[in-house]
XYZ file of C-alpha atoms in Angstrom:
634
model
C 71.649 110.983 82.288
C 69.385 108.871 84.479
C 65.533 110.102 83.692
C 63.460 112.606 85.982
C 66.676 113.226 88.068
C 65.436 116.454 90.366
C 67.006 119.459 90.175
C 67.286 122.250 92.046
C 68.577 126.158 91.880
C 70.311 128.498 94.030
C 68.625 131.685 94.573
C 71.014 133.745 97.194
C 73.326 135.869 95.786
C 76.557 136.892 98.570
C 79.711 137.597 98.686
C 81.932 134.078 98.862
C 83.409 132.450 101.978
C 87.132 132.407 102.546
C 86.708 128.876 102.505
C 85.212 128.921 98.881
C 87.864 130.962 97.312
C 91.040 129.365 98.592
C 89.855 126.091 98.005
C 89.486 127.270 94.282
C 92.873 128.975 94.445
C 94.413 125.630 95.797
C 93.217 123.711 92.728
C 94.648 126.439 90.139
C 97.975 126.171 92.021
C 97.941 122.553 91.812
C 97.146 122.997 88.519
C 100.061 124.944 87.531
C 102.279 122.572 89.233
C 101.117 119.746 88.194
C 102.622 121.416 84.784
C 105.790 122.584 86.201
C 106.764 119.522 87.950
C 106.512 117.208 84.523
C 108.166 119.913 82.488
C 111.499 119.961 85.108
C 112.290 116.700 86.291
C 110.709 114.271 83.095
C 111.070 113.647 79.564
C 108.490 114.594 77.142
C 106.706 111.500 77.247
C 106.378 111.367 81.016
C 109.212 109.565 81.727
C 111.302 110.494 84.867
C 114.593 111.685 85.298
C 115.137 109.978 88.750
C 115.250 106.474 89.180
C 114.260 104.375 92.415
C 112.335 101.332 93.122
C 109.406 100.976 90.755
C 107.032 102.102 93.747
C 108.557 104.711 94.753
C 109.121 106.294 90.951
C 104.967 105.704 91.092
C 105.050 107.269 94.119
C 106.008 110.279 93.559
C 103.203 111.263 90.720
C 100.736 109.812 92.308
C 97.228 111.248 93.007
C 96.896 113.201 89.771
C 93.285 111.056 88.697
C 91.902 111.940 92.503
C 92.918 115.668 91.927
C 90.889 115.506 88.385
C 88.193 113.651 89.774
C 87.826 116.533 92.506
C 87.749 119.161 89.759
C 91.232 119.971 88.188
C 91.454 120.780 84.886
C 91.811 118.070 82.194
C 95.505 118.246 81.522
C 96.226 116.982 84.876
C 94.706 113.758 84.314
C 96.431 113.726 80.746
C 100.139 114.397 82.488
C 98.982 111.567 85.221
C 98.451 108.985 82.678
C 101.352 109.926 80.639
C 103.663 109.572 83.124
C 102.052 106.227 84.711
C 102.194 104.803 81.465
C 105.607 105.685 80.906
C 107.220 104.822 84.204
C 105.320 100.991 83.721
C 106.881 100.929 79.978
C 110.420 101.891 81.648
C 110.245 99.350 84.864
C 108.317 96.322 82.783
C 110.362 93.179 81.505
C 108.001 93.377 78.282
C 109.473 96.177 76.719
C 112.180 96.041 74.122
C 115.391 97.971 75.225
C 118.201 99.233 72.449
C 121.519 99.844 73.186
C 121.277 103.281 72.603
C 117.979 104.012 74.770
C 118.844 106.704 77.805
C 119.619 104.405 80.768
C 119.634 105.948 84.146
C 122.721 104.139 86.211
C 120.780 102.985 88.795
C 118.034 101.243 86.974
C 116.995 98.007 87.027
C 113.893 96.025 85.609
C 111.370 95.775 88.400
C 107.763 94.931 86.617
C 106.630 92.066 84.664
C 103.329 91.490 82.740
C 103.098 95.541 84.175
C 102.956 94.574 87.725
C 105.493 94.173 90.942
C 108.563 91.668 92.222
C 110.556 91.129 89.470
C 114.353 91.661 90.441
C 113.219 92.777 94.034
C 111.186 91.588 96.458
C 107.214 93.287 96.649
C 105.058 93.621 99.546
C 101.922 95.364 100.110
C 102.873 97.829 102.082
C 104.653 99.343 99.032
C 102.722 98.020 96.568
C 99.883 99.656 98.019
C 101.605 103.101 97.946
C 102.589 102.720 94.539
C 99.016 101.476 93.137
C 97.386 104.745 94.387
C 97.637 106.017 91.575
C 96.336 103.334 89.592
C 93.088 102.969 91.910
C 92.330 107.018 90.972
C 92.567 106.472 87.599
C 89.225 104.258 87.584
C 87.476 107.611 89.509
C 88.844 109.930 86.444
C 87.864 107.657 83.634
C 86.139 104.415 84.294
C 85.922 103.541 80.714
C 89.320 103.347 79.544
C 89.989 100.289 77.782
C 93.813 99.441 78.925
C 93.127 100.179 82.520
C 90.075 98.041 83.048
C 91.930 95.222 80.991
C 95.334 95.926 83.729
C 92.620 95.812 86.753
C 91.291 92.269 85.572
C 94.558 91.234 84.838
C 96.410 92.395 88.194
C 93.279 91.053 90.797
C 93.598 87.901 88.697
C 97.409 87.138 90.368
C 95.963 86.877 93.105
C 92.446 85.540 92.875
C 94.287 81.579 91.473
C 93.386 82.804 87.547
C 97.007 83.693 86.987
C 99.041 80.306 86.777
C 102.314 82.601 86.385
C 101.339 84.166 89.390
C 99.961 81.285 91.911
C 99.839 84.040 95.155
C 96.540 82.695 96.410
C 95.657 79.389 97.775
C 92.045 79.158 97.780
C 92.045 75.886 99.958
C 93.815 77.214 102.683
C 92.358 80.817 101.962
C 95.484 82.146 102.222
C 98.340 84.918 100.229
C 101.190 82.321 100.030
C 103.876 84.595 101.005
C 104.129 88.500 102.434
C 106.612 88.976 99.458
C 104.360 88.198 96.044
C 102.973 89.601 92.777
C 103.378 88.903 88.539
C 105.634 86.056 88.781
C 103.729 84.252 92.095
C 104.897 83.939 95.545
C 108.265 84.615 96.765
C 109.442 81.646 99.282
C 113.876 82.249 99.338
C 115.588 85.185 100.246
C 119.148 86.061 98.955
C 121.579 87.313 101.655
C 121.143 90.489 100.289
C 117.864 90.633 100.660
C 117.924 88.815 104.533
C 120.537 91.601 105.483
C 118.420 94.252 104.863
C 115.451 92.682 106.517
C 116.791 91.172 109.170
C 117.789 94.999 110.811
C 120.407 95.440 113.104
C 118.825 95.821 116.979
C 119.100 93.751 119.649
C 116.119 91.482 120.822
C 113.687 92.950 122.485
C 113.242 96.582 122.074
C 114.382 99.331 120.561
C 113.794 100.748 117.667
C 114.140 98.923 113.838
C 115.952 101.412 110.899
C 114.134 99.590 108.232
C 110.702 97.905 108.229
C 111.336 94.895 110.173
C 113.664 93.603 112.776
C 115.774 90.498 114.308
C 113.160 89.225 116.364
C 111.292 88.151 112.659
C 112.871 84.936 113.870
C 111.880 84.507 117.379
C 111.180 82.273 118.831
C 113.248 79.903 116.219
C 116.128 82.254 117.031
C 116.236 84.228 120.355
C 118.824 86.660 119.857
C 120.675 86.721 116.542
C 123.976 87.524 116.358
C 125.299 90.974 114.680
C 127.703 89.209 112.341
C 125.824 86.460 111.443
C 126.152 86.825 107.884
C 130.195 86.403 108.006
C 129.976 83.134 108.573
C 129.339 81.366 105.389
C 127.953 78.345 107.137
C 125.835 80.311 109.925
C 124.598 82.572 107.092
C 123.307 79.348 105.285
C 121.438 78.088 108.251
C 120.229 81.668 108.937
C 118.655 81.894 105.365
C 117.080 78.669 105.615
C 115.077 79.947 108.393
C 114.049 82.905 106.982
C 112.677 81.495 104.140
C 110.871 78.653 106.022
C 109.851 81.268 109.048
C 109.088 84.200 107.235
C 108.739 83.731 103.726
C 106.609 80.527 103.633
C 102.910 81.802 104.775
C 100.103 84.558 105.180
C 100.606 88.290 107.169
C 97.814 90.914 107.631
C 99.939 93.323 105.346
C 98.447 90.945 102.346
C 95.118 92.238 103.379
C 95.467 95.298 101.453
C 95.311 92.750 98.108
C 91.480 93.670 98.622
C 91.421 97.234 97.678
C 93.316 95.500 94.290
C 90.382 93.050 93.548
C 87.815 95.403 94.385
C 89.107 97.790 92.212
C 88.300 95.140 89.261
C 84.592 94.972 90.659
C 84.152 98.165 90.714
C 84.984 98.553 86.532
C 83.224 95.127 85.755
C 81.093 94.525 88.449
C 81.627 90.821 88.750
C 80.467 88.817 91.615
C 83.652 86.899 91.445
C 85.763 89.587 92.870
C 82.896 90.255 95.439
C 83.228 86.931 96.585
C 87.027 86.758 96.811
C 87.392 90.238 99.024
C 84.802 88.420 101.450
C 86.369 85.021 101.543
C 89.887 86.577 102.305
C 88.379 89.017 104.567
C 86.538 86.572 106.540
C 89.144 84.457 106.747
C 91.688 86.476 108.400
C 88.549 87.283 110.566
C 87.889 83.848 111.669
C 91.518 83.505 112.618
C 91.461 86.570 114.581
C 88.414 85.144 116.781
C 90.423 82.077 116.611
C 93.171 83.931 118.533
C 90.833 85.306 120.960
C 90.034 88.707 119.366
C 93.633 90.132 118.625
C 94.934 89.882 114.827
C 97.643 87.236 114.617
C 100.668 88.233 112.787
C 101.096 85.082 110.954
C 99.935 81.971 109.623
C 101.556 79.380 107.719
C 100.960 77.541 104.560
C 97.982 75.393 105.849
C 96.501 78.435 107.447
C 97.212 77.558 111.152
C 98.123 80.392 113.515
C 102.115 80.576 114.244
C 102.804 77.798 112.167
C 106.342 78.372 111.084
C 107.240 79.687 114.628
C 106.297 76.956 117.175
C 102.443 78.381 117.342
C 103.620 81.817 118.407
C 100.878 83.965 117.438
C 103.314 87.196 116.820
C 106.595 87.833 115.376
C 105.403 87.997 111.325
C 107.022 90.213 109.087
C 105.400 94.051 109.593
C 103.551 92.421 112.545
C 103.176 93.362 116.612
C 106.619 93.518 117.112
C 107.959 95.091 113.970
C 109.186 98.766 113.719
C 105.307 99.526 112.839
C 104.115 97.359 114.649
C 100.274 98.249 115.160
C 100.106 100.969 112.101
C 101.018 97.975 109.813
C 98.192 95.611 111.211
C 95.818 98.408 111.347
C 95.718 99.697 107.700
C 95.779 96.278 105.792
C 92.870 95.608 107.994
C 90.961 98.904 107.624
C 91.317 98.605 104.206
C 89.555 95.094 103.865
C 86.738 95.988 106.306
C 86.491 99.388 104.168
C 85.962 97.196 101.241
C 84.115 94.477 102.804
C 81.345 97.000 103.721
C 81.332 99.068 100.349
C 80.465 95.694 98.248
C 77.726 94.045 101.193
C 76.511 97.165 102.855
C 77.098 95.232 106.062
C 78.562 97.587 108.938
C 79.616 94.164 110.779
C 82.739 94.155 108.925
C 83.789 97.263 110.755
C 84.190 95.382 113.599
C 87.081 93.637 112.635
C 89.138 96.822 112.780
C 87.266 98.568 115.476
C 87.818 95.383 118.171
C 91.649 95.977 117.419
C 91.307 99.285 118.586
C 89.298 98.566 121.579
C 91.577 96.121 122.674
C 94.572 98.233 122.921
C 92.361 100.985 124.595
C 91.541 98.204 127.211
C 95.502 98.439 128.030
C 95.860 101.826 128.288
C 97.568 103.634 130.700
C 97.385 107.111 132.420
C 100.637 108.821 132.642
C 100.883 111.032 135.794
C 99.598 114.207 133.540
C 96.539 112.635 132.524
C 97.921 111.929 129.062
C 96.692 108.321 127.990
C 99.343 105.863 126.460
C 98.256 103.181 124.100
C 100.691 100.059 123.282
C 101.929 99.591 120.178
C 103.697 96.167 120.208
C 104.356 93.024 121.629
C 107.332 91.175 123.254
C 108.129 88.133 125.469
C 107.855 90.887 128.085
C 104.396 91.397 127.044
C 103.059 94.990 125.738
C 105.633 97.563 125.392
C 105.698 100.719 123.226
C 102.919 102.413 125.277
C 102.238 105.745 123.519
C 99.419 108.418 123.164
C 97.331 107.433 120.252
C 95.722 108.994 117.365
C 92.536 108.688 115.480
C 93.787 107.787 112.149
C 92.172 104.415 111.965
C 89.586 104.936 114.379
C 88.151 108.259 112.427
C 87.687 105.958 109.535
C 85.607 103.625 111.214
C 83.340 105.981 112.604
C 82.352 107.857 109.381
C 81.692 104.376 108.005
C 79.487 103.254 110.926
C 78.333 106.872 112.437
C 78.194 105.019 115.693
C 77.796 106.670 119.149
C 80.011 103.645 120.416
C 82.796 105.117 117.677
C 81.927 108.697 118.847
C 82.650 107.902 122.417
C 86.123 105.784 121.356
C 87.041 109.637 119.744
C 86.195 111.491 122.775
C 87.773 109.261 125.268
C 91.121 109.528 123.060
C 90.297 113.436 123.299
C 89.835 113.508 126.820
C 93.001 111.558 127.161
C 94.981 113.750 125.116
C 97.559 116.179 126.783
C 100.628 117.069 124.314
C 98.567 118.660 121.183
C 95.986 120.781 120.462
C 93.062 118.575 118.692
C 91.976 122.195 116.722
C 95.421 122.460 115.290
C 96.058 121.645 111.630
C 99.244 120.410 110.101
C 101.258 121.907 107.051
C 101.630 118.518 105.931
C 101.740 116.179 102.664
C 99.401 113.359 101.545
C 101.700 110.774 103.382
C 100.813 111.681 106.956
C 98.449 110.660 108.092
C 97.278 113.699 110.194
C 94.602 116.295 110.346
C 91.989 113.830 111.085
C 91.711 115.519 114.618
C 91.089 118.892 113.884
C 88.718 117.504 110.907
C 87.408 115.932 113.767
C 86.284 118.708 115.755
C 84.796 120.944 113.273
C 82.089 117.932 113.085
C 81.460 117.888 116.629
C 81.001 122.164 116.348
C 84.282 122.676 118.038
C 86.553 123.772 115.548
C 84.612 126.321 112.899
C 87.407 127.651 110.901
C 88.820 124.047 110.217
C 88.020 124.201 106.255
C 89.844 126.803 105.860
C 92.588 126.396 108.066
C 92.694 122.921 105.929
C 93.061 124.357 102.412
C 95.182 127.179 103.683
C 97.843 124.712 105.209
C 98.098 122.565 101.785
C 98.140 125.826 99.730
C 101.446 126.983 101.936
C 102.795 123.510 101.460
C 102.313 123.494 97.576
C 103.465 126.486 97.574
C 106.512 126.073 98.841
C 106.985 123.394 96.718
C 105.991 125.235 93.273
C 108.946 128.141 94.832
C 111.298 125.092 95.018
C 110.751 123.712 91.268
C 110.446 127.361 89.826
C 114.366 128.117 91.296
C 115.227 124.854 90.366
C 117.863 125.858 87.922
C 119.459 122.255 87.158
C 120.171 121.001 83.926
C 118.274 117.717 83.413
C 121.949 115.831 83.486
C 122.320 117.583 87.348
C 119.190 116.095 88.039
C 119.664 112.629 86.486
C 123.094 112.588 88.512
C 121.337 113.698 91.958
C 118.518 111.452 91.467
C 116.847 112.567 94.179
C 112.971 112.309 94.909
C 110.996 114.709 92.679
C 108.743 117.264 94.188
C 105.315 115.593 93.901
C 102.612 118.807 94.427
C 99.693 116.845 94.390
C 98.019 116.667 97.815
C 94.356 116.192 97.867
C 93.818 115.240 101.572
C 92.712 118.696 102.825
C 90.046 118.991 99.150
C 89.197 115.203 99.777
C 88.020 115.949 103.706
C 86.266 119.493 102.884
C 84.545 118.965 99.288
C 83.627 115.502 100.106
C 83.501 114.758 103.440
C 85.735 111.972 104.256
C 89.189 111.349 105.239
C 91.727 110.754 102.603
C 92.701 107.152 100.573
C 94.677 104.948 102.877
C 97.764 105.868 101.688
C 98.975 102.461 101.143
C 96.444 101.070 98.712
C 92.660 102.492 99.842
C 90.511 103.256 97.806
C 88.583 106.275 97.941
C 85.535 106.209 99.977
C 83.639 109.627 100.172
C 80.089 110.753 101.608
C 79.587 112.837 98.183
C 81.132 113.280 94.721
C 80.043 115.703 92.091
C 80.188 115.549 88.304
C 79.636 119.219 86.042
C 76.867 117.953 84.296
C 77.399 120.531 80.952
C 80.770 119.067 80.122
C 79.814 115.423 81.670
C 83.490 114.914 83.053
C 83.871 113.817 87.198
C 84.446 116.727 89.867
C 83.070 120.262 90.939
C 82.736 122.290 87.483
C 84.951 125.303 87.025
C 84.767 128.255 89.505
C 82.495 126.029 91.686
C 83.106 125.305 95.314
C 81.943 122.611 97.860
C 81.746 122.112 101.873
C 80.700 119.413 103.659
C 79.387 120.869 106.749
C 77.730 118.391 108.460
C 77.985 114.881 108.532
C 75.430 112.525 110.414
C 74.358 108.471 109.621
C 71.397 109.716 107.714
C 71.750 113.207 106.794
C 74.226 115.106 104.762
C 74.594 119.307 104.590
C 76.198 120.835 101.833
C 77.444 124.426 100.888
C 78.164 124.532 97.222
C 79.334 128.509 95.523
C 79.873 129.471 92.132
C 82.216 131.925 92.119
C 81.976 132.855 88.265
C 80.224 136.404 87.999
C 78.624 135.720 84.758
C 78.117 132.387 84.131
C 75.554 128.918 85.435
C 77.525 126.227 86.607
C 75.421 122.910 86.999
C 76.521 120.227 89.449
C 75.640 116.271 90.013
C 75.654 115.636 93.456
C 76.267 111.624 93.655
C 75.471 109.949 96.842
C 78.725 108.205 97.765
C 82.374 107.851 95.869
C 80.681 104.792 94.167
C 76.995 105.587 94.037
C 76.801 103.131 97.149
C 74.507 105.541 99.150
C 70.998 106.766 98.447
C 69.737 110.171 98.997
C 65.918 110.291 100.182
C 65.243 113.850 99.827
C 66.956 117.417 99.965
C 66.036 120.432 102.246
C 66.947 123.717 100.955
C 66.234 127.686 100.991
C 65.199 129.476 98.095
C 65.336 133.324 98.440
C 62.578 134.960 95.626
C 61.672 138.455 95.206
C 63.000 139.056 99.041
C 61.282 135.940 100.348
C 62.223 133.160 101.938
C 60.535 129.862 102.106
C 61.838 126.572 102.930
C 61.743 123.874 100.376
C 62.053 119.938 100.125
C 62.188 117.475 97.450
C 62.376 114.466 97.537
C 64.869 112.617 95.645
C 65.403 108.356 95.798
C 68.148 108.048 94.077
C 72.096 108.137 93.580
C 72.161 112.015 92.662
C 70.113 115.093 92.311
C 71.449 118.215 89.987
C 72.382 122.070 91.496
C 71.812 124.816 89.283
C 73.988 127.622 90.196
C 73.235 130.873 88.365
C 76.480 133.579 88.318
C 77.580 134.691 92.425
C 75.046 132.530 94.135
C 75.315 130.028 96.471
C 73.086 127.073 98.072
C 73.103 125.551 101.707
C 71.269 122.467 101.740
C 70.590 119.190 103.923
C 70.140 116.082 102.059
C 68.808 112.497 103.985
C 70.759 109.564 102.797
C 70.798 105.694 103.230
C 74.261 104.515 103.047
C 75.785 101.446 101.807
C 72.763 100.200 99.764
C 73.544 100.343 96.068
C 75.943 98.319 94.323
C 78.690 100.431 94.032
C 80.516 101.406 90.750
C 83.302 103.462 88.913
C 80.527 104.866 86.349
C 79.632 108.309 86.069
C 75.932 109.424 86.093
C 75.584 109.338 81.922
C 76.718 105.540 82.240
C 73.225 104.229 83.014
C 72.751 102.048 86.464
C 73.971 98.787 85.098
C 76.333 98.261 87.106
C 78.613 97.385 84.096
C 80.626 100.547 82.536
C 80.656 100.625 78.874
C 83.535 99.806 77.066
């Protein structure tokens, strides 16, 4: 434990707050399902039942090291490594197969050297969902040997260390395809493979079924024809273009590569992945001032702007005018200016995400109700898709910066909104992206009963889902034959916004970026100790208040409060109450440094403000007992 680290104890014995106990409950449940869930639909050593692409099969057990890290017990993380391990042993090339091994019919080989796009193509986008799970594992137990050696290995495919895997070109700064991973960059398409992404809608408009959409090609081809893949010689010349207009270059999607490589800095810390995460950053930055201030959707293999498409700054696969159009170029991006600021401690990074915003704000319209419509893509026709807007991206940028220019982005979206209520919260899953409104307004002292309206709405939803699995009565055969998407009871976004006060992971492939974590100090493992509870209740750019209750009658829990999910902040010193022999006094001590300790005797609880400089120390996966090296012990 670092030396001198202050401590302090709560003195004020009460009753506990709603809040307090169903965020408690909501862990135990999870707890308990977590269990269920790998008894019914997996094998004994983790392995699944169902069988889909390899990200998906991750997918669906993901978040398991988060919900440890936040406080679950340990079994959870052993049941999430278990069955990580095991689906990368089933998918991987490596492994030796027998004849008599269990094969699910719809199988196929989809990992080699343990990472993506072997026998399928791999893009971030799904990458990114699938690694989740491998990014919390480094917040649940930096030090474990095969993990950091799989995070040096995976950044290295794409950091030009990997000869196997030659994704980067360092010359051109530049991902070498949007399709990429263990065995390098993926430049021809099958027909199989066009067909799919090449979706069936007419040029311009409408709406794509799958992630992409015909105009890929434009402006090479204008309007491609619904049977184009009949014709064995159109098909050739259609495939040819796809590989040379699509395949062969750089797309924002590839951005998300740097929550990959910082994950490797954060277990080693080596300046060399540091370095990389800025140079690809800054590079897609430079093109975007390049293309005066809006993210460009493509570039080719030398780097320039529209290169494969006649200079055309749009069109790239997952870019302005794909089905997701601006979600797709928003959360690659948010991710690397995320990163970007976590290793530098410069906010100017933030502004690479933030001037997207702004500039589709500066196209807004009005609608006749007063409900304001934001674009969402781009066609020959200009903007189209015009649609009211939420703060998913733009909430993340403002408890980065704390800006009042951020703040007054949020209200004007508030003010504009006329179709939902901003204090509502969803019963929703880890995947949406939600919530972030109502989370919103309890900061800004509108919306008071948000925490536990939060934990309430994800203990309904995993509770429905434990109901589910507990009547579940098929045989493991049924459920092999089905093979339909597990239940996954895991959601952590409502404990991740209240307990640490910060919006959830980016769902595909952020890392977890918090204002607070805790560690239980007696049994020196990550998250809130048993029977303890924790509530952000105030967040400001240098001040933090915390509620933390131990709801054990006879027993002292003892928390580490650590400034930031990576040590990255500083706290300066923490105001509290103290309550002795019916008197009250107000207390401060100061602190410089990464944590402080809270003693909680039995049935007391602590309010307390703590000042903080964020985004100054070199951030890390270790826990407090690691030392501040910087390196984590293995």
């Amino acid at each position: 434990m670092p030396e001198n680290i202050v401590s302090i104890k709560a003195t004020e014995i009460s009753s506990p707050p709603t809040w307090a106990l169903m965020e408690r409950q909501l862990i135990c449940l999870m707890e308990e399902a977590v269990e269920l869930a790998a008894q019914k639909y997996g094998r004994l050593d983790g392995t699944p039942y169902n069988v889909n692409d390899v990200d998906d099969t991750y997918e669906a057990h993901s978040y398991k090291g988060l919900l440890y890290a936040i406080g679950a017990a340990e079994r959870v993380l052993e049941i999430g490594l278990q069955e990580w391990n095991a689906i990368t042993r089933l998918y991987d090339d490596g492994v030796v197969r027998r004849d008599e091994d269990p094969q699910h019919p719809e199988f196929r080989v989809q990992l080699h050297n343990e990472y993506y796009n072997l026998n399928g193509p791999a893009d971030w986008f799904h990458m990114g969902e699938g690694n989740q799970s491998f990014y919390c594992f480094g917040l649940a137990d930096p030090t474990h040997p095969e993990n950091i050696r799989r995070a040096k290995r995976f950044a290295a495919m794409y950091m030009a260390e990997d000869p196997k895997a030659p994704n980067y070109d360092p010359e051109y700064k530049i991902i070498r395809s949007p399709f990429h991973g263990s065995v390098g960059p993926r430049f021809h398409a099958d027909l199989a493979m066009a067909k799919v992404l090449l979706d069936p809608i007419y040029y311009p408009g409408g709406v794509a079924h799958g992630h992409a959409q015909r105009s890929n090609l434009y402006p090479v081809v204008n309007d491609l024809e619904d049977d184009w893949f009949e014709n064995p010689v159109r098909a050739e010349e259609i495939l040819k273009i796809f590989d040379d207009v699509i395949l062969n270059g750089d797309i924002p999607d590839n951005l998300a590569a740097t929550g990959l490589i910082t994950n490797a800095y954060l277990y080693t810390g080596e300046e060399k992945y540091k370095r990389w995460v800025l140079e690809y950053t800054e590079a897609w930055m430079d093109r975007t001032r390049d293309n005066n201030g809006i993210i460009p959707d493509n570039v080719g293999p030398t780097g320039k702007i529209g290169e494969q498409r006649n200079g055309q700054w749009w069109g790239g696969f997952y870019g302005w005018n794909s089905r997701n159009s601006a979600r797709n170029a928003f959360l690659a991006a948010t991710i690397a200016s995320e990163c970007a600021l976590l290793l530098t401690g410069d906010f100017g990074y933030l502004e690479f995400i933030r001037s997207q915003i702004e500039f589709l704000l500066s196209l807004a319209k009005t609608r006749e109700d007063g409900q304001l419509l934001v674009p969402t893509r781009i066609t020959p026709n200009g903007w189209e898709g015009y649609q009211p807007r939420g703060i998913q991206w733009l909430a993340r940028v403002y408890h980065a910066s704390m800006e009042a220019r951020d703040y007054e982005l949020i209200t004007k979206l508030r003010a504009g909104e006329k179709e939902s209520d901003w204090n509502e919260v969803e019963v929703a899953g880890d995947r949406s992206s939600g919530n972030l409104e109502a989370r919103f307004n309890y900061y800004d002292g509108v919306n008071p009963d948000w925490p536990q309206k939060r934990l309430q709405a994800e203990y309904q939803y995993v509770m429905a889902m434990y109901e589910y699995m507990r009547r579940d009565s098929r045989d493991p055969a049924q459920i092999i034959a089905d093979n339909r998407w597990p239940p996954n009871p895991v959601v952590t976004k409502g404990l991740t916004q209240v307990t640490m006060g910060s919006p959830q992971p980016i769902y595909n492939g952020g890392l977890l970026r918090t204002t607070v974590r805790y560690f239980d100090m007696d049994l020196e493992r990550p998250g809130l100790p048993k029977d303890v509870a924790a509530l952000v209740y105030k967040l400001e750019a240098d001040r933090v208040g915390l509620q933390l209750v131990n709801l054990n009658r006879t027993e002292t829990r003892n928390v580490i409060v650590q400034a930031g999910a990576f040590g990255e902040h500083r706290f300066t010193q923490v105001q509290f109450q103290t309550n002795e022999q019916g008197a009250t006094s107000e207390k401060v001590a100061p602190v410089e440094g990464k944590y402080f300790v809270v003693e909680l005797p039995p049935s007391t609880s602590i309010r307390l403000e703590a000042g903080m400089h964020r985004f100054v120390n070199q951030p890390s996966y270790a826990f407090p007992w690691h030392g501040d090296k910087g390196l984590v012990p293995f």
